[in-house]
Amino acid sequence: MTHLFPTYNRLPIELSRGNGTIVSDTQGKTYLDFTSGIGVCNLGHVNNEVHQAVSAQLAQIWHTSNLFLNEKQERVAALLAKDNLTYTFFCNSGAEANEAAIKLARKHTGRNQVITFQQSFHGRTYGAMAATGQDKVKRGFGEMLPGFSYAPFNDFEALLALVTEDVACVMLEIIQGEGGVHPANEDFLKKVESLCHQNGTLLIIDEVQTGMGRTGFMYAYEAYGIKPDIITLAKGLGNGLPIGAVVGDEKLFSSFSNGTHGSTFGGNQVVLSASEVVVKQISDAAFLADVQKKATSFRQKLDTLLTYPVVKDVRGRGFLLGIELQTDAAEILEKARENGLLLLTAGEKVVRIMPPLTVSEDELDRAFFILQTILREG
Ligand SMILES: Cc1ncc(COP(=O)(O)O)c(C=O)c1O
């Protein structure tokens, strides 16, 4: 008998060891982990430097609350700052980061409306759930938070039709991850940016899945030359320790004034010691160039799979990739698992591929061979 609520459809294996891209289960079987714990362990499992930093912190102090100065928060926030994005608020998850971003946008603009996109995913709390453009996430949970509307993704005219003077923010993912690995078009993003600018509406980019080097850029928006007012981060920011963050434009400083928002655990000493290593390593230009190089050659190989009848589309960027199939993705995942490769789905027919960014060429080749063999058989 279980004492857990059955909120997850769990696989029949338990992972008990990890090192880089390799994980092993309690039966001793090893796997190439091309899930990274759903895009979390971007620097690989039990990353040595993260391990050392966390161990050192564990021997000093664990938790001090936000009633005291926190130099580590200052350092990580300084590392996260980029272009106009100057100030950070730390929390504990992606949903919390999006909640905070929506609060900040409403507070700053004094407006109420929030526009997001169909098939988006922003989290499971009431605000983040309201922002999510998928009915299946909301079903059965009663009245949603008012003020949210949803445009079809990549459809600028449809977005325009929803815009009023009361729109506080437009929130979007650069690649809709959970929604099926659907990238935004560059032209669309640029139009959304200028629309927001003209309308006094804040542009929030949810980088929870796409951020922290996942697409070969520190933040995915950087590839498009746009300037969001707020980005939200989580997943890869702690490499496996729970954290979220909101990073916002300079002009928003006074809108999150003393007493307006908070979190007991947000910016915790132990988690921040992991994040400091993570942000330093991932923001390094040579590291990102290596991710781009490996991802480009892996993508070229994946594109050859398009010749198999079962493969409908290959899309994504960097190491956030999707293979849309004619069949059920869960069956392919099961076969891959039997062959020692762990993958994700994104909806029913899309296989999602998210290896650690530290994955080796050899591991990429091995994973490709397994995928190729399975998909060739259909
Ligand atoms: C784009 C995006 N935003 C928000 C979330 C929610 O993050 P969390 O599960 O940490 O609350 C996710 C989780 O998958 C996500 O992919």
XYZ file of C-alpha atoms and ligand atoms in Angstrom:
394
model
C 0.000 0.000 0.000
C 1.151 3.527 -0.749
C 0.787 6.540 1.507
C 1.371 8.929 -1.401
C -1.328 10.701 -3.360
C -1.286 9.281 -6.877
C -0.521 12.648 -8.523
C 2.260 11.133 -10.661
C 2.281 8.271 -13.127
C 5.535 6.801 -11.869
C 7.844 4.531 -13.852
C 8.619 1.133 -12.301
C 12.272 1.963 -11.574
C 13.955 3.924 -8.796
C 17.137 5.822 -9.579
C 19.598 5.626 -6.724
C 22.947 6.802 -8.135
C 23.996 9.474 -10.599
C 27.225 10.736 -12.103
C 27.198 13.199 -15.012
C 24.819 11.808 -17.655
C 24.793 8.296 -16.191
C 22.271 7.129 -13.602
C 21.651 3.686 -12.166
C 18.589 2.145 -10.584
C 18.228 0.113 -7.408
C 18.598 -3.091 -9.472
C 21.996 -1.913 -10.719
C 20.897 -1.201 -14.309
C 22.542 1.912 -15.774
C 21.002 4.473 -18.122
C 21.957 7.505 -20.141
C 19.797 10.175 -18.526
C 18.486 12.378 -21.336
C 15.858 13.885 -19.006
C 18.198 15.665 -16.533
C 15.386 15.334 -13.961
C 13.121 17.342 -16.317
C 15.733 19.883 -17.298
C 17.174 20.357 -13.826
C 20.623 18.733 -13.604
C 22.078 20.819 -16.426
C 25.626 20.322 -15.086
C 25.086 16.586 -14.706
C 24.241 14.464 -11.690
C 26.340 14.943 -8.545
C 28.437 17.593 -10.257
C 31.728 17.717 -8.399
C 32.026 21.486 -7.929
C 28.396 21.866 -6.902
C 28.869 18.974 -4.501
C 31.888 20.638 -2.917
C 30.229 24.015 -2.585
C 27.100 22.519 -1.003
C 29.150 20.296 1.330
C 31.204 23.280 2.473
C 28.029 25.286 3.099
C 26.409 22.395 5.001
C 29.323 22.500 7.433
C 28.844 26.256 8.025
C 25.183 27.229 8.274
C 22.038 26.021 6.495
C 19.338 28.607 6.901
C 19.342 32.149 8.184
C 15.983 33.517 6.879
C 15.637 36.710 4.910
C 15.746 38.808 8.072
C 19.535 39.015 7.690
C 21.992 40.195 5.088
C 22.892 37.492 2.612
C 26.068 38.088 0.632
C 25.588 34.894 -1.371
C 22.214 36.136 -2.635
C 23.913 39.368 -3.679
C 26.615 37.479 -5.574
C 24.221 35.151 -7.410
C 21.881 38.037 -8.235
C 24.857 39.946 -9.671
C 25.739 36.928 -11.802
C 22.155 36.593 -13.056
C 21.892 40.281 -13.997
C 22.109 40.831 -17.740
C 21.393 43.866 -19.923
C 18.367 45.671 -18.483
C 17.601 42.794 -16.080
C 19.063 44.109 -12.862
C 17.216 42.891 -9.760
C 16.435 39.396 -8.493
C 13.928 37.945 -6.059
C 14.668 34.354 -4.952
C 11.966 31.759 -4.322
C 11.743 27.968 -4.496
C 10.203 26.775 -7.762
C 9.115 27.727 -11.246
C 5.476 28.178 -10.261
C 6.495 30.475 -7.413
C 8.703 32.487 -9.733
C 5.788 32.982 -12.130
C 3.450 33.920 -9.273
C 5.946 36.553 -8.178
C 6.408 37.830 -11.736
C 2.661 38.277 -12.222
C 2.360 40.053 -8.863
C 5.254 42.320 -9.780
C 3.734 43.154 -13.172
C 0.324 43.965 -11.687
C 1.865 46.023 -8.905
C 4.133 47.987 -11.214
C 1.569 48.749 -13.910
C -1.494 49.073 -11.670
C -3.254 46.980 -14.311
C -5.063 43.692 -14.006
C -5.063 41.697 -17.253
C -2.527 38.985 -18.055
C -2.155 37.494 -21.521
C -0.489 34.125 -21.995
C -0.654 31.518 -24.772
C -2.540 28.368 -25.633
C -0.573 25.196 -24.819
C 1.715 27.133 -22.455
C 2.757 25.728 -19.092
C 3.630 28.010 -16.188
C 3.046 25.852 -13.089
C 0.418 24.378 -10.790
C -0.333 27.034 -8.160
C -3.465 29.172 -8.652
C -1.781 32.102 -10.399
C 0.611 29.964 -12.459
C -2.225 27.543 -13.250
C -4.418 30.421 -14.398
C -1.548 31.527 -16.641
C -1.238 28.034 -18.118
C -3.030 27.682 -21.460
C -4.026 24.036 -21.072
C -7.515 23.035 -19.860
C -6.349 19.633 -18.621
C -4.178 21.351 -15.991
C -7.140 23.330 -14.602
C -9.999 20.839 -14.777
C -11.782 20.243 -11.474
C -10.115 23.051 -9.538
C -13.031 25.451 -9.509
C -12.894 29.116 -10.405
C -9.635 30.319 -11.862
C -8.001 33.603 -10.910
C -9.732 36.251 -13.052
C -7.987 38.492 -15.575
C -6.226 35.886 -17.727
C -6.659 35.356 -21.455
C -4.855 33.133 -23.943
C -3.768 33.823 -27.501
C -2.815 31.136 -30.014
C 0.997 30.824 -29.920
C 2.898 32.574 -32.724
C -0.280 34.367 -33.894
C 0.375 38.092 -33.516
C -2.971 39.276 -34.917
C -4.849 37.099 -32.432
C -2.737 38.524 -29.602
C -3.414 42.055 -30.785
C -7.157 41.398 -30.612
C -6.845 40.640 -26.880
C -4.808 43.715 -25.956
C -6.439 46.544 -23.995
C -5.084 49.386 -21.872
C -5.529 47.151 -18.828
C -2.956 44.531 -19.856
C -0.266 44.357 -17.164
C 1.856 41.719 -18.872
C 2.251 39.241 -21.668
C 3.948 36.056 -20.492
C 5.434 33.419 -22.773
C 7.958 30.624 -23.150
C 10.534 30.953 -25.928
C 10.028 27.233 -26.508
C 6.813 25.770 -25.122
C 8.369 22.788 -23.361
C 5.558 20.888 -21.657
C 3.180 21.929 -24.447
C 5.049 19.899 -27.096
C 8.441 21.586 -27.722
C 7.049 24.407 -29.882
C 9.511 27.269 -30.511
C 8.334 30.872 -30.864
C 9.004 32.537 -34.231
C 11.562 35.333 -34.207
C 9.283 37.730 -36.069
C 6.465 37.026 -33.601
C 8.714 37.672 -30.595
C 9.914 40.981 -31.986
C 6.350 42.119 -32.655
C 5.260 41.080 -29.154
C 8.158 43.030 -27.670
C 7.299 46.234 -29.517
C 3.574 45.844 -28.826
C 4.313 45.530 -25.093
C 6.584 48.541 -25.259
C 3.973 50.709 -27.005
C 1.169 49.615 -24.680
C 3.033 50.047 -21.377
C 2.677 46.274 -20.881
C 5.482 44.233 -19.320
C 6.970 41.334 -21.266
C 7.621 38.326 -19.034
C 9.631 35.456 -20.446
C 9.220 32.200 -18.557
C 12.745 30.761 -18.780
C 12.079 28.044 -16.205
C 12.705 25.300 -18.770
C 14.616 27.189 -21.472
C 16.987 29.130 -19.216
C 20.329 28.249 -17.628
C 22.048 27.319 -20.869
C 19.444 24.802 -22.024
C 19.178 26.269 -25.526
C 22.891 27.079 -25.848
C 22.313 30.606 -24.506
C 22.282 31.565 -20.846
C 18.662 32.663 -21.400
C 16.768 31.551 -24.504
C 15.480 35.062 -25.295
C 19.048 36.216 -26.019
C 19.031 34.404 -29.366
C 16.286 36.773 -30.602
C 17.643 40.184 -29.698
C 14.619 41.072 -27.561
C 14.577 42.649 -24.117
C 12.043 41.229 -21.659
C 11.093 43.244 -18.578
C 11.056 40.145 -16.382
C 12.364 36.611 -16.704
C 11.573 33.700 -14.431
C 14.025 30.912 -13.626
C 13.991 27.643 -11.665
C 14.880 24.048 -12.677
C 18.554 24.282 -13.800
C 19.355 27.148 -11.443
C 20.042 24.766 -8.519
C 21.205 21.704 -10.510
C 18.871 19.577 -8.382
C 18.363 21.720 -5.307
C 15.005 23.539 -5.242
C 15.112 27.174 -6.266
C 13.273 29.752 -8.352
C 14.063 33.341 -9.251
C 12.494 36.420 -10.804
C 14.919 38.743 -12.541
C 13.505 42.131 -13.443
C 14.230 45.411 -15.159
C 15.749 48.278 -13.234
C 12.513 50.289 -13.447
C 10.689 47.642 -11.349
C 12.903 48.137 -8.274
C 10.473 50.107 -6.135
C 7.431 47.974 -7.035
C 8.764 45.069 -4.971
C 9.385 47.320 -1.978
C 9.760 46.202 1.622
C 6.889 43.961 2.715
C 5.300 43.454 -0.715
C 6.494 39.903 -1.288
C 8.527 37.238 0.497
C 9.456 33.622 1.068
C 10.817 31.791 4.114
C 13.135 29.532 2.142
C 13.760 31.707 -0.912
C 17.508 32.244 -1.397
C 18.416 29.633 1.214
C 22.166 29.420 1.952
C 22.608 25.786 0.914
C 20.677 26.111 -2.329
C 22.412 29.374 -3.196
C 25.805 27.744 -2.744
C 24.801 25.325 -5.533
C 23.422 28.156 -7.682
C 26.579 30.205 -7.398
C 28.597 27.409 -9.021
C 25.862 26.739 -11.580
C 25.534 30.332 -12.743
C 29.305 30.860 -12.921
C 29.835 27.718 -15.003
C 26.873 28.124 -17.344
C 27.353 31.820 -18.054
C 30.909 31.138 -19.249
C 31.105 31.855 -23.005
C 33.285 28.800 -23.703
C 30.816 26.525 -21.878
C 27.891 27.882 -23.914
C 29.863 27.619 -27.164
C 30.546 23.958 -26.381
C 26.824 23.342 -25.702
C 25.953 24.941 -29.044
C 28.561 22.899 -30.894
C 27.458 19.568 -29.410
C 23.777 20.417 -29.840
C 24.200 21.433 -33.481
C 25.872 18.182 -34.470
C 23.345 16.133 -32.437
C 20.490 17.990 -34.119
C 21.926 17.235 -37.560
C 21.840 13.546 -36.671
C 18.274 13.784 -35.334
C 17.175 15.431 -38.577
C 18.207 12.276 -40.471
C 15.461 10.439 -38.535
C 12.892 12.391 -40.554
C 13.285 9.772 -43.288
C 11.569 7.175 -41.053
C 7.785 6.994 -41.551
C 7.098 7.175 -37.793
C 8.876 10.544 -37.425
C 6.738 13.582 -38.242
C 8.898 16.486 -37.093
C 12.130 17.339 -35.273
C 12.232 20.725 -33.503
C 13.637 22.749 -30.628
C 16.907 24.455 -29.915
C 20.129 23.539 -28.116
C 19.394 20.624 -25.818
C 15.648 21.184 -25.595
C 14.586 19.016 -28.512
C 11.376 17.311 -29.554
C 10.647 14.512 -31.990
C 6.996 14.462 -32.999
C 5.841 10.973 -33.888
C 2.926 9.416 -35.732
C 2.567 7.033 -32.767
C 2.385 7.182 -28.994
C 5.592 8.645 -27.501
C 5.194 6.579 -24.302
C 5.857 3.349 -26.255
C 9.097 4.748 -27.645
C 10.138 5.870 -24.164
C 9.588 2.378 -22.825
C 11.702 0.798 -25.561
C 14.427 3.403 -25.016
C 14.400 2.679 -21.280
C 14.778 -1.049 -21.922
C 17.820 -0.134 -24.023
C 19.317 2.067 -21.310
C 18.176 5.531 -22.443
C 15.852 7.762 -20.403
C 13.740 10.283 -22.324
C 10.714 12.502 -21.669
C 7.419 13.097 -23.420
C 5.833 16.484 -24.156
C 2.199 15.671 -24.831
C 1.130 12.318 -26.271
C 3.116 12.207 -29.476
C 6.307 14.122 -28.765
C 9.515 12.621 -27.398
C 11.401 15.331 -25.513
C 15.181 15.154 -25.248
C 17.008 17.079 -22.504
C 20.451 15.664 -21.668
C 22.705 17.416 -19.159
C 24.578 20.221 -20.940
C 27.796 18.479 -19.896
C 26.898 15.392 -21.983
C 29.864 13.953 -23.932
C 30.016 13.380 -27.701
C 30.253 9.670 -27.019
C 27.108 9.711 -24.868
C 25.284 11.662 -27.574
C 26.339 9.068 -30.165
C 25.189 6.199 -27.962
C 21.817 7.854 -27.333
C 21.371 8.587 -31.020
C 22.130 4.983 -31.944
C 19.474 3.708 -29.489
C 16.886 6.193 -30.788
C 17.713 5.452 -34.414
C 17.366 1.713 -33.900
C 13.991 2.077 -32.177
C 12.537 4.585 -34.639
C 13.777 2.684 -37.673
C 11.696 -0.264 -36.494
C 8.774 2.164 -36.103
C 8.062 26.749 -18.559
C 7.735 26.277 -17.174
N 7.286 27.163 -16.269
C 6.991 26.797 -15.020
C 7.119 25.492 -14.623
C 6.771 25.113 -13.217
O 7.928 24.873 -12.492
P 7.859 24.121 -11.071
O 7.453 22.706 -11.357
O 9.245 24.250 -10.527
O 6.849 24.836 -10.252
C 7.585 24.535 -15.524
C 7.713 23.121 -15.126
O 7.807 22.221 -15.915
C 7.902 24.934 -16.836
O 8.341 24.072 -17.755
